[in-house]
CSV table of C-alpha atoms in Angstrom, one decimal:
chain,number,residue,atom,x,y,z
A,109,MET,CA,49.2,-25.5,3.0
A,110,ALA,CA,47.6,-27.0,0.0
A,111,THR,CA,44.0,-25.9,-0.9
A,112,ASN,CA,41.3,-28.3,-1.2
A,113,LYS,CA,40.1,-27.7,-4.8
A,114,ALA,CA,36.8,-29.3,-3.9
A,115,ASN,CA,35.8,-26.7,-1.4
A,116,ALA,CA,36.9,-23.8,-3.7
A,117,PRO,CA,34.0,-21.5,-4.8
A,118,ALA,CA,35.1,-21.7,-8.5
A,119,ALA,CA,33.8,-25.2,-8.5
A,120,GLY,CA,30.1,-23.9,-8.4
A,121,MET,CA,29.9,-20.0,-8.1
A,122,LEU,CA,29.6,-17.6,-11.1
A,123,TRP,CA,32.3,-15.5,-9.5
A,124,GLY,CA,34.8,-18.0,-8.2
A,125,GLY,CA,37.6,-17.8,-10.9
A,126,ARG,CA,40.0,-15.8,-9.1
A,127,PHE,CA,39.6,-17.6,-5.7
A,128,THR,CA,41.6,-20.5,-4.4
A,129,GLY,CA,40.4,-21.0,-1.0
A,130,GLY,CA,36.9,-22.3,-0.2
A,131,ILE,CA,34.2,-20.0,1.3
A,132,ASP,CA,33.2,-20.4,5.0
A,133,PRO,CA,30.1,-22.2,5.2
A,134,LEU,CA,28.4,-19.7,7.4
A,135,MET,CA,29.6,-17.0,5.1
A,136,HIS,CA,27.9,-18.9,2.2
A,137,GLN,CA,24.6,-18.9,4.0
A,138,TYR,CA,25.0,-15.4,5.1
A,139,ASN,CA,25.6,-14.3,1.4
A,140,ALA,CA,23.0,-16.3,-0.1
A,141,SER,CA,19.7,-15.0,-1.2
A,142,ILE,CA,18.2,-18.0,-3.0
A,143,SER,CA,15.6,-18.4,0.0
A,144,TYR,CA,13.7,-15.3,-1.1
A,145,ASP,CA,14.8,-14.3,-4.6
A,146,LYS,CA,13.7,-17.6,-5.9
A,147,PHE,CA,10.2,-16.2,-5.8
A,148,LEU,CA,11.2,-14.2,-9.0
A,149,TYR,CA,12.4,-17.1,-11.0
A,150,LYS,CA,9.9,-16.2,-13.8
A,151,GLU,CA,11.2,-12.6,-14.2
A,152,ASP,CA,14.8,-13.8,-14.1
A,153,ILE,CA,14.2,-16.5,-17.1
A,154,LEU,CA,12.2,-13.9,-19.0
A,155,GLY,CA,15.0,-11.5,-18.7
A,156,SER,CA,17.6,-14.1,-19.7
A,157,ILE,CA,15.5,-15.0,-22.9
A,158,ALA,CA,15.5,-11.3,-23.7
A,159,PHE,CA,19.2,-10.7,-23.2
A,160,ALA,CA,20.0,-14.0,-25.1
A,161,ARG,CA,17.9,-12.7,-27.9
A,162,ALA,CA,19.7,-9.4,-28.1
A,163,ASN,CA,23.1,-11.1,-27.9
A,164,ALA,CA,22.0,-13.2,-31.0
A,165,LYS,CA,20.9,-10.2,-32.8
A,166,SER,CA,24.3,-8.7,-32.0
A,167,GLY,CA,26.1,-11.9,-33.4
A,168,ILE,CA,27.6,-12.8,-30.1
A,169,ILE,CA,25.8,-16.1,-30.1
A,170,SER,CA,24.2,-17.8,-33.1
A,171,ASP,CA,20.5,-18.2,-33.9
A,172,ASP,CA,20.9,-21.9,-33.1
A,173,GLU,CA,22.7,-21.2,-29.8
A,174,PHE,CA,19.8,-18.6,-28.8
A,175,ALA,CA,17.1,-21.5,-29.8
A,176,GLU,CA,18.9,-23.8,-27.6
A,177,ILE,CA,19.1,-21.4,-24.6
A,178,GLU,CA,15.5,-20.3,-25.0
A,179,ARG,CA,14.4,-24.1,-25.0
A,180,GLY,CA,16.4,-24.8,-22.0
A,181,LEU,CA,15.1,-21.7,-20.1
A,182,ARG,CA,11.6,-22.6,-20.8
A,183,GLU,CA,12.2,-26.0,-19.4
A,184,VAL,CA,13.7,-24.5,-16.3
A,185,LEU,CA,10.6,-22.2,-16.1
A,186,LYS,CA,8.3,-25.3,-16.5
A,187,GLU,CA,10.3,-27.1,-13.5
A,188,TRP,CA,9.7,-23.9,-11.4
A,189,ASP,CA,6.1,-23.8,-12.3
A,190,THR,CA,5.5,-27.6,-11.5
A,191,ASP,CA,7.4,-27.2,-8.1
A,192,THR,CA,10.1,-29.8,-9.3
A,193,PHE,CA,12.9,-27.6,-9.6
A,194,ALA,CA,15.7,-28.8,-7.3
A,195,ILE,CA,17.9,-26.1,-5.6
A,196,MET,CA,21.5,-27.2,-5.0
A,197,PRO,CA,23.7,-26.2,-2.1
A,198,ASN,CA,25.9,-24.0,-4.5
A,199,ASP,CA,22.9,-22.1,-5.8
A,200,GLU,CA,23.4,-18.7,-3.9
A,201,ASP,CA,20.8,-16.9,-5.8
A,202,ILE,CA,18.1,-17.4,-8.4
A,203,HIS,CA,20.5,-16.2,-11.2
A,204,THR,CA,23.0,-19.0,-10.2
A,205,ALA,CA,20.3,-21.5,-9.9
A,206,ASN,CA,18.8,-21.0,-13.2
A,207,GLU,CA,22.0,-20.8,-15.2
A,208,ARG,CA,23.4,-23.9,-13.2
A,209,ARG,CA,20.1,-25.9,-14.4
A,210,LEU,CA,20.3,-24.5,-17.9
A,211,GLY,CA,23.8,-26.0,-18.2
A,212,GLU,CA,22.5,-29.4,-17.2
A,213,ILE,CA,19.6,-29.3,-19.8
A,214,ILE,CA,21.4,-27.9,-22.8
A,215,SER,CA,25.1,-28.4,-21.9
A,216,LYS,CA,27.4,-25.9,-20.2
A,217,ASP,CA,29.0,-25.0,-23.7
A,218,ILE,CA,26.1,-23.3,-25.0
A,219,ALA,CA,24.6,-22.1,-21.3
A,220,GLY,CA,28.0,-20.5,-20.6
A,221,LYS,CA,27.4,-18.0,-23.3
A,222,LEU,CA,24.2,-16.7,-21.7
A,223,HIS,CA,25.8,-14.4,-19.4
A,224,THR,CA,28.0,-12.8,-22.1
A,225,GLY,CA,28.3,-9.0,-21.4
A,226,ARG,CA,25.9,-9.5,-18.4
A,227,SER,CA,26.3,-8.9,-14.6
A,228,ARG,CA,24.2,-9.9,-11.9
A,229,ASN,CA,24.2,-6.2,-10.8
A,230,GLU,CA,21.8,-5.5,-13.7
A,231,GLN,CA,20.2,-8.9,-13.7
A,232,CYS,CA,19.0,-8.7,-10.2
A,233,VAL,CA,17.6,-5.1,-10.4
A,234,CYS,CA,15.9,-6.0,-13.7
A,235,ASP,CA,14.0,-9.1,-11.9
A,236,MET,CA,13.0,-6.8,-9.0
A,237,ARG,CA,11.6,-4.2,-11.3
A,238,MET,CA,9.6,-6.7,-13.4
A,239,TRP,CA,8.4,-8.6,-10.4
A,240,LEU,CA,7.4,-5.2,-8.5
A,241,ARG,CA,5.6,-3.6,-11.4
A,242,GLU,CA,3.3,-6.8,-11.6
A,243,ARG,CA,2.7,-6.7,-7.9
A,244,ILE,CA,1.7,-3.0,-8.3
A,245,HIS,CA,-0.9,-3.9,-10.8
A,246,GLU,CA,-2.3,-6.5,-8.4
A,247,ILE,CA,-2.4,-4.0,-5.5
A,248,ASP,CA,-4.1,-1.3,-7.9
A,249,ASN,CA,-6.9,-3.9,-8.6
A,250,HIS,CA,-7.4,-4.7,-5.0
A,251,LEU,CA,-7.4,-0.9,-4.1
A,252,VAL,CA,-9.9,-0.2,-6.8
A,253,ALA,CA,-12.2,-3.1,-5.5
A,254,PHE,CA,-11.9,-1.6,-2.0
A,255,LEU,CA,-12.9,2.0,-3.2
A,256,GLN,CA,-15.9,0.5,-5.0
A,257,VAL,CA,-17.2,-0.9,-1.8
A,258,ILE,CA,-16.6,2.5,-0.1
A,259,ILE,CA,-18.6,4.2,-2.9
A,260,ALA,CA,-21.3,1.7,-2.8
A,261,ARG,CA,-21.9,1.8,1.0
A,262,ALA,CA,-21.6,5.7,0.8
A,263,GLU,CA,-24.6,5.7,-1.6
A,264,ALA,CA,-26.5,3.1,0.2
A,265,GLU,CA,-26.2,4.5,3.7
A,266,ILE,CA,-26.4,8.2,3.0
A,267,ASP,CA,-29.3,8.7,5.2
A,268,HIS,CA,-27.7,7.6,8.4
A,269,ILE,CA,-26.4,10.5,10.7
A,270,MET,CA,-23.9,10.2,13.5
A,271,PRO,CA,-21.6,12.4,15.6
A,272,GLY,CA,-18.3,13.6,13.9
A,273,TYR,CA,-15.5,13.8,16.2
A,274,THR,CA,-12.5,16.0,16.7
A,275,HIS,CA,-9.9,15.2,19.5
A,276,LEU,CA,-12.1,12.2,20.1
A,277,GLN,CA,-14.7,14.5,21.4
A,278,ARG,CA,-18.1,14.9,19.9
A,279,ALA,CA,-18.3,17.8,17.6
A,280,MET,CA,-20.8,18.1,14.9
A,281,ALA,CA,-23.6,15.9,13.2
A,282,VAL,CA,-22.2,14.3,10.2
A,283,ARG,CA,-23.4,11.7,7.7
A,284,PHE,CA,-22.0,8.2,8.1
A,285,SER,CA,-21.3,8.5,4.2
A,286,ALA,CA,-19.3,11.6,4.8
A,287,TRP,CA,-17.0,9.7,7.1
A,288,LEU,CA,-16.6,6.8,4.5
A,289,LEU,CA,-15.8,9.2,1.9
A,290,SER,CA,-13.1,11.1,4.1
A,291,PHE,CA,-11.2,7.8,3.8
A,292,GLY,CA,-12.3,7.1,0.4
A,293,PHE,CA,-10.5,10.3,-1.0
A,294,ALA,CA,-7.4,9.4,1.0
A,295,PHE,CA,-7.3,5.9,-0.5
A,296,ALA,CA,-8.0,7.4,-3.9
A,297,SER,CA,-4.9,9.8,-3.5
A,298,ASP,CA,-3.1,6.5,-2.6
A,299,LEU,CA,-4.2,5.0,-5.8
A,300,GLU,CA,-2.9,8.0,-7.8
A,301,ARG,CA,0.3,8.0,-6.2
A,302,LEU,CA,0.6,4.2,-6.7
A,303,ARG,CA,0.1,4.7,-10.4
A,304,GLU,CA,2.9,7.4,-10.4
A,305,THR,CA,5.2,5.1,-8.6
A,306,PHE,CA,4.8,2.6,-11.3
A,307,LYS,CA,6.0,4.9,-13.9
A,308,ARG,CA,9.3,4.9,-12.2
A,309,VAL,CA,9.4,1.4,-11.3
A,310,ASN,CA,8.9,0.1,-15.1
A,311,LYS,CA,12.2,1.2,-16.5
A,312,SER,CA,14.7,-1.1,-17.6
A,313,PRO,CA,18.3,-1.5,-16.4
A,314,LEU,CA,19.1,-4.5,-18.5
A,315,GLY,CA,22.2,-4.0,-20.8
A,316,CYS,CA,24.0,-1.7,-18.1
A,317,GLY,CA,26.5,-4.4,-17.4
A,318,ALA,CA,28.2,-4.4,-13.8
A,319,LEU,CA,28.5,-0.6,-14.0
A,320,ALA,CA,30.2,0.7,-17.1
A,321,GLY,CA,27.7,-0.5,-19.9
A,322,ASN,CA,27.7,-3.3,-22.3
A,323,ALA,CA,30.8,-3.9,-24.6
A,324,PHE,CA,28.9,-5.8,-27.4
A,325,ASN,CA,26.4,-3.0,-28.8
A,326,ILE,CA,23.5,-4.8,-27.2
A,327,ASP,CA,19.9,-3.3,-28.2
A,328,ARG,CA,18.8,-2.2,-24.9
A,329,ASP,CA,15.5,-0.7,-26.4
A,330,MET,CA,14.7,-4.2,-27.8
A,331,MET,CA,15.0,-5.9,-24.7
A,332,ALA,CA,12.9,-3.3,-22.8
A,333,LYS,CA,10.1,-3.6,-25.4
A,334,GLU,CA,10.1,-7.5,-25.1
A,335,LEU,CA,10.1,-7.3,-21.2
A,336,GLY,CA,7.2,-4.7,-21.2
A,337,PHE,CA,9.3,-1.9,-19.8
A,338,ASP,CA,8.3,1.7,-20.7
A,339,GLY,CA,11.9,2.8,-21.4
A,340,ILE,CA,15.4,2.5,-20.3
A,341,LEU,CA,17.4,3.8,-17.5
A,342,TRP,CA,19.9,6.1,-19.1
A,343,ASN,CA,23.0,6.0,-17.0
A,344,SER,CA,24.4,2.5,-16.4
A,345,MET,CA,26.1,3.5,-13.0
A,346,GLY,CA,23.0,4.7,-11.7
A,347,ALA,CA,20.8,1.9,-13.2
A,348,VAL,CA,22.7,-0.9,-11.4
A,349,SER,CA,22.7,0.7,-8.0
A,350,SER,CA,19.6,2.7,-7.6
A,351,ARG,CA,17.1,1.3,-5.4
A,352,ASP,CA,15.0,4.4,-5.4
A,353,PHE,CA,12.1,2.6,-6.9
A,354,VAL,CA,12.0,0.2,-3.8
A,355,THR,CA,12.3,3.1,-1.4
A,356,GLU,CA,9.7,5.0,-3.3
A,357,PHE,CA,7.5,1.9,-3.0
A,358,LEU,CA,8.0,1.5,0.7
A,359,GLN,CA,7.3,5.0,1.2
A,360,TRP,CA,4.0,4.6,-0.9
A,361,GLY,CA,3.0,1.5,1.3
A,362,SER,CA,3.9,3.3,4.7
A,363,MET,CA,1.7,6.2,3.7
A,364,PHE,CA,-1.3,4.0,2.5
A,365,MET,CA,-0.9,1.7,5.7
A,366,GLY,CA,-1.0,5.0,7.8
A,367,HIS,CA,-4.4,5.6,6.3
A,368,ILE,CA,-5.4,2.0,6.8
A,369,SER,CA,-4.4,2.3,10.4
A,370,ASN,CA,-6.4,5.6,10.9
A,371,TRP,CA,-9.5,3.9,9.4
A,372,SER,CA,-9.0,0.9,11.5
A,373,GLN,CA,-8.7,2.9,14.6
A,374,ASP,CA,-12.1,4.6,14.1
A,375,LEU,CA,-13.7,1.0,13.4
A,376,ILE,CA,-12.1,-0.5,16.5
A,377,LEU,CA,-13.5,2.3,18.6
A,378,TRP,CA,-17.0,2.1,16.9
A,379,CYS,CA,-17.5,-1.7,17.4
A,380,SER,CA,-16.9,-1.5,21.1
A,381,SER,CA,-19.6,-1.6,23.5
A,382,GLU,CA,-19.0,2.1,24.5
A,383,PHE,CA,-19.9,3.1,20.9
A,384,GLY,CA,-21.7,0.3,19.4
A,385,PHE,CA,-22.1,2.0,15.9
A,386,ILE,CA,-21.0,-1.1,14.0
A,387,THR,CA,-20.8,-4.8,14.3
A,388,ILE,CA,-17.9,-6.7,12.7
A,389,ALA,CA,-18.6,-9.9,10.9
A,390,ASP,CA,-17.6,-13.0,12.7
A,391,SER,CA,-15.3,-13.8,9.9
A,392,TYR,CA,-13.0,-10.9,10.6
A,393,ALA,CA,-13.1,-11.4,14.5
A,394,THR,CA,-11.7,-13.7,17.1
A,395,GLY,CA,-12.6,-14.6,20.7
A,396,SER,CA,-10.9,-15.0,23.8
A,397,SER,CA,-9.5,-18.5,25.1
A,398,LEU,CA,-10.7,-17.6,28.7
A,399,MET,CA,-13.7,-15.2,28.4
A,400,PRO,CA,-16.4,-16.6,26.4
A,401,GLN,CA,-18.3,-13.3,25.7
A,402,LYS,CA,-15.5,-11.7,23.9
A,403,LYS,CA,-15.5,-10.8,20.2
A,404,ASN,CA,-12.3,-9.0,19.5
A,405,PRO,CA,-11.7,-7.0,16.1
A,406,ASP,CA,-8.5,-8.7,15.4
A,407,GLY,CA,-8.5,-8.1,11.7
A,408,LEU,CA,-8.6,-4.4,12.4
A,409,GLU,CA,-6.3,-4.4,15.1
A,410,LEU,CA,-3.6,-6.5,12.8
A,411,LEU,CA,-4.2,-3.7,10.0
A,412,ARG,CA,-3.3,-1.2,12.5
A,413,GLY,CA,-0.4,-3.2,13.8
A,414,LYS,CA,1.0,-4.0,10.5
A,415,SER,CA,1.3,-0.4,9.6
A,416,GLY,CA,4.3,-0.4,12.2
A,417,ARG,CA,5.8,-3.3,10.2
A,418,CYS,CA,5.8,-1.2,7.1
A,419,PHE,CA,7.1,2.0,8.6
A,420,GLY,CA,10.0,-0.1,10.1
A,421,GLN,CA,10.9,-1.5,6.7
A,422,LEU,CA,10.8,1.9,5.1
A,423,ALA,CA,13.1,3.5,7.9
A,424,GLY,CA,15.5,0.5,8.0
A,425,PHE,CA,16.0,0.5,4.2
A,426,MET,CA,16.6,4.0,4.0
A,427,MET,CA,19.3,3.8,6.7
A,428,THR,CA,20.9,0.9,4.9
A,429,ASN,CA,20.8,2.9,1.7
A,430,LYS,CA,21.9,6.4,2.9
A,431,ALA,CA,25.7,6.0,2.8
A,432,LEU,CA,26.6,3.8,0.1
A,433,THR,CA,29.4,4.6,-2.3
A,434,SER,CA,28.3,5.0,-6.0
A,435,THR,CA,27.3,1.8,-8.1
A,436,TYR,CA,26.6,-1.5,-6.7
A,437,ASN,CA,27.3,-2.7,-3.0
A,438,LYS,CA,26.3,-5.8,-1.4
A,439,ASP,CA,24.2,-3.9,1.1
A,440,LEU,CA,21.8,-3.6,-1.7
A,441,GLN,CA,20.8,-7.2,-1.3
A,442,GLU,CA,18.9,-5.9,1.8
A,443,SER,CA,16.3,-4.4,-0.5
A,444,TRP,CA,14.8,-7.8,-1.6
A,445,GLU,CA,13.2,-9.0,1.8
A,446,PRO,CA,11.6,-5.6,2.8
A,447,MET,CA,10.1,-5.1,-0.8
A,448,LEU,CA,8.8,-8.7,-0.8
A,449,ASP,CA,7.4,-8.6,2.7
A,450,HIS,CA,5.9,-5.0,2.1
A,451,VAL,CA,4.1,-6.3,-1.2
A,452,LYS,CA,2.6,-9.3,0.9
A,453,THR,CA,1.6,-7.2,3.8
A,454,ILE,CA,-0.1,-4.5,1.7
A,455,SER,CA,-1.8,-7.0,-0.7
A,456,ASP,CA,-3.3,-8.9,2.1
A,457,SER,CA,-4.1,-5.7,4.1
A,458,VAL,CA,-6.1,-4.2,1.2
A,459,GLN,CA,-8.2,-7.5,0.7
A,460,ILE,CA,-8.8,-7.9,4.6
A,461,ALA,CA,-10.0,-4.1,4.7
A,462,ASN,CA,-12.3,-4.9,1.8
A,463,GLY,CA,-13.5,-7.8,3.4
A,464,ILE,CA,-14.2,-6.1,6.7
A,465,LEU,CA,-15.9,-3.2,5.1
A,466,SER,CA,-18.1,-5.5,2.8
A,467,THR,CA,-19.4,-7.5,5.7
A,468,LEU,CA,-19.7,-5.0,8.6
A,469,THR,CA,-23.1,-4.1,9.8
A,470,ILE,CA,-23.9,-0.4,10.9
A,471,ARG,CA,-26.4,0.3,13.7
A,472,PRO,CA,-28.1,3.7,13.0
A,473,ASP,CA,-29.9,3.6,16.2
A,474,ARG,CA,-26.8,3.7,18.3
A,475,MET,CA,-25.5,6.4,16.0
A,476,LEU,CA,-28.7,8.3,16.6
A,477,ALA,CA,-28.6,7.9,20.3
A,478,ALA,CA,-25.0,9.3,20.4
A,479,LEU,CA,-26.1,12.4,18.9
A,480,ASP,CA,-26.3,15.3,21.5
A,481,PRO,CA,-27.8,18.8,21.2
A,482,THR,CA,-24.4,20.3,21.8
A,483,LEU,CA,-23.2,19.0,18.4
A,484,LEU,CA,-25.7,21.9,17.3
A,485,ALA,CA,-23.8,24.7,19.1
A,486,THR,CA,-22.2,25.8,16.1
A,487,ASP,CA,-25.5,25.8,14.2
A,488,LEU,CA,-26.8,28.0,17.1
A,489,ALA,CA,-24.0,30.5,16.5
A,490,ASP,CA,-24.7,30.5,12.7
A,491,PHE,CA,-28.3,31.4,13.5
A,492,LEU,CA,-27.5,34.6,14.9
A,493,VAL,CA,-25.0,35.3,12.2
A,494,ARG,CA,-27.7,35.2,9.9
A,495,LYS,CA,-29.3,37.9,12.0
A,496,GLY,CA,-26.5,40.1,11.4
A,497,VAL,CA,-24.4,39.4,14.5
A,498,PRO,CA,-20.5,39.1,14.0
A,499,PHE,CA,-19.4,35.3,14.4
A,500,ARG,CA,-16.9,36.1,17.1
A,501,GLU,CA,-19.8,37.4,19.2
A,502,THR,CA,-22.1,34.6,18.3
A,503,HIS,CA,-19.6,31.9,19.2
A,504,HIS,CA,-19.4,33.6,22.7
A,505,ILE,CA,-23.3,33.5,22.9
A,506,SER,CA,-23.6,30.0,22.0
A,507,GLY,CA,-20.9,28.9,24.5
A,508,ARG,CA,-22.9,30.7,27.2
A,509,VAL,CA,-25.9,28.7,26.1
A,510,VAL,CA,-24.0,25.3,26.5
A,511,ALA,CA,-22.8,26.5,29.9
A,512,LYS,CA,-26.4,27.2,31.1
A,513,SER,CA,-27.5,23.9,29.8
A,514,GLU,CA,-24.7,22.2,31.8
A,515,GLU,CA,-25.4,24.2,34.9
A,516,LEU,CA,-29.1,23.2,34.8
A,517,GLY,CA,-28.2,19.7,33.9
A,518,ILE,CA,-30.9,19.7,30.8
A,519,PRO,CA,-30.2,19.2,27.2
A,520,MET,CA,-29.5,22.4,25.4
A,521,ASN,CA,-32.6,22.0,23.2
A,522,THR,CA,-34.8,21.8,26.2
A,523,LEU,CA,-33.8,25.5,27.3
A,524,SER,CA,-37.0,27.7,26.9
A,525,LEU,CA,-37.0,30.7,24.5
A,526,GLU,CA,-37.1,33.0,27.6
A,527,GLN,CA,-34.0,31.3,28.9
A,528,LEU,CA,-32.3,31.8,25.6
A,529,LYS,CA,-33.5,35.3,25.3
A,530,ALA,CA,-32.0,36.0,29.0
A,531,ILE,CA,-28.7,35.1,27.5
A,532,ASP,CA,-29.2,37.3,24.3
A,533,ASN,CA,-32.3,39.1,23.3
A,534,ARG,CA,-31.7,38.8,19.7
A,535,PHE,CA,-32.9,35.0,19.8
A,536,THR,CA,-36.2,34.8,18.0
A,537,ASP,CA,-39.2,32.2,18.0
A,538,ASP,CA,-37.6,30.2,15.0
A,539,VAL,CA,-34.5,29.5,17.1
A,540,MET,CA,-35.9,26.1,18.0
A,541,ASP,CA,-35.8,25.1,14.4
A,542,ILE,CA,-32.0,24.7,14.5
A,543,PHE,CA,-32.2,21.8,17.0
A,544,ASN,CA,-32.5,19.3,14.2
A,545,TYR,CA,-29.6,17.1,13.1
A,546,GLU,CA,-31.0,16.6,9.5
A,547,THR,CA,-31.2,20.4,9.2
A,548,SER,CA,-27.7,20.7,10.6
A,549,VAL,CA,-26.0,18.3,8.1
A,550,GLU,CA,-28.0,19.8,5.2
A,551,SER,CA,-26.7,23.3,5.9
A,552,ARG,CA,-23.3,22.3,5.0
A,553,SER,CA,-24.0,22.3,1.4
A,554,ALA,CA,-20.8,23.7,0.0
A,555,LYS,CA,-18.7,21.5,-1.9
A,556,GLY,CA,-17.1,18.9,0.2
A,557,GLY,CA,-19.8,19.4,3.0
A,558,THR,CA,-22.3,16.8,4.8
A,559,SER,CA,-25.3,17.8,2.9
A,560,ARG,CA,-26.9,15.2,0.8
A,561,SER,CA,-26.0,17.0,-2.4
A,562,SER,CA,-22.5,17.5,-1.3
A,563,VAL,CA,-22.0,13.9,-0.5
A,564,LEU,CA,-23.5,12.8,-3.8
A,565,GLU,CA,-21.3,15.2,-5.7
A,566,GLN,CA,-18.4,13.7,-3.8
A,567,ILE,CA,-19.6,10.2,-4.8
A,568,LYS,CA,-19.6,11.2,-8.3
A,569,VAL,CA,-16.0,12.7,-8.0
A,570,LEU,CA,-14.8,9.6,-6.4
A,571,LYS,CA,-16.2,7.4,-9.0
A,572,ALA,CA,-14.5,9.4,-11.8
A,573,ILE,CA,-11.2,8.9,-9.9
A,574,VAL,CA,-11.7,5.1,-9.6
A,575,SER,CA,-12.8,4.5,-13.2
């Protein structure tokens, strides 16, 4: 049966020369990535200009041809920037689309030389690395801004004391600022890890060809410098296939979103009527279509929920990547969408978290009302430690005091000195001084503790990390 040449891929595909039959329409859609890799149009064009410049240096194209290629590519860039670029049916990816349009602007004879010695295997991963590093810079800025709000509130609201929790049970008195800083340091570690990730993202694969390198003595260092890379990837086979930089970013994002989820969970509890420690601004809450009284912390709930989305992207891509043969396989196209969505999810999430924290109102009266004398049970044990009693014994004695207050149905701090002495005669008159929440938090003055001096020291350290 004769082949319909009009339907043959060679009519419009970069790879179609050895094919004689047309591609199945569904397969064409299944194979295409233009719907999402079009967002990397700028990186693709800048990479092509750098590649053409290097080919001109090697003598593969003339200086005049390079000038035409650069002029044409900048025209293509202008069309993308002004939203006038028209995607054609055979534009299966951003590389095909840009090269096709370049040929229409400057002629196919010159445009056809652009791809000399280059493979889409190196081209796509170069685009991805360039795009991701810029997004990392943006996320870095958002995260720094969020940390600055944490620091500012920790400084401004250092006087407020609240219950600290373990197992979601009231445990010890802490400063609200100490809680803020507990997440501040987690997010600061995320910032440090993000900057480490950037170093491995910002390496150039350009000039590695399909897998075996470039046959035209192209200057890889020159291209890397022009494109803002910190260096090159040294093995061509690994450079075109490795998506470790995507995996590492997804790992980073999953850890960060785990921290955001934990932070959100605390605030979701605290804005409930049962706690009432904070009030979320209307701009980050929604209501109910049925119950008029409802004010739901949807911003925080979405932050918590989207962490699962990020975890899933990491797990899914690691499964895709785990059993591939060496160098490039089409499976690696599956790295694009999780990377793109991960970036948007995280970028939006940091900004939403910043907005929530910047606008929420704390309710110190509710925090104070939630403090219970049993939160001072450890302080009671410490009181006897300072009298020379072994801690293991004082722990037991303090537990008996708690049990007595529960038996009598009265707060622990209202037990009389006689009642305390009946439990252990080493209690002295000054024991009543320990039933003070300010005294309790101030006693934790070692580095990292809840005393004012410790919290201020933590703020100083965190400022240094962020700056």
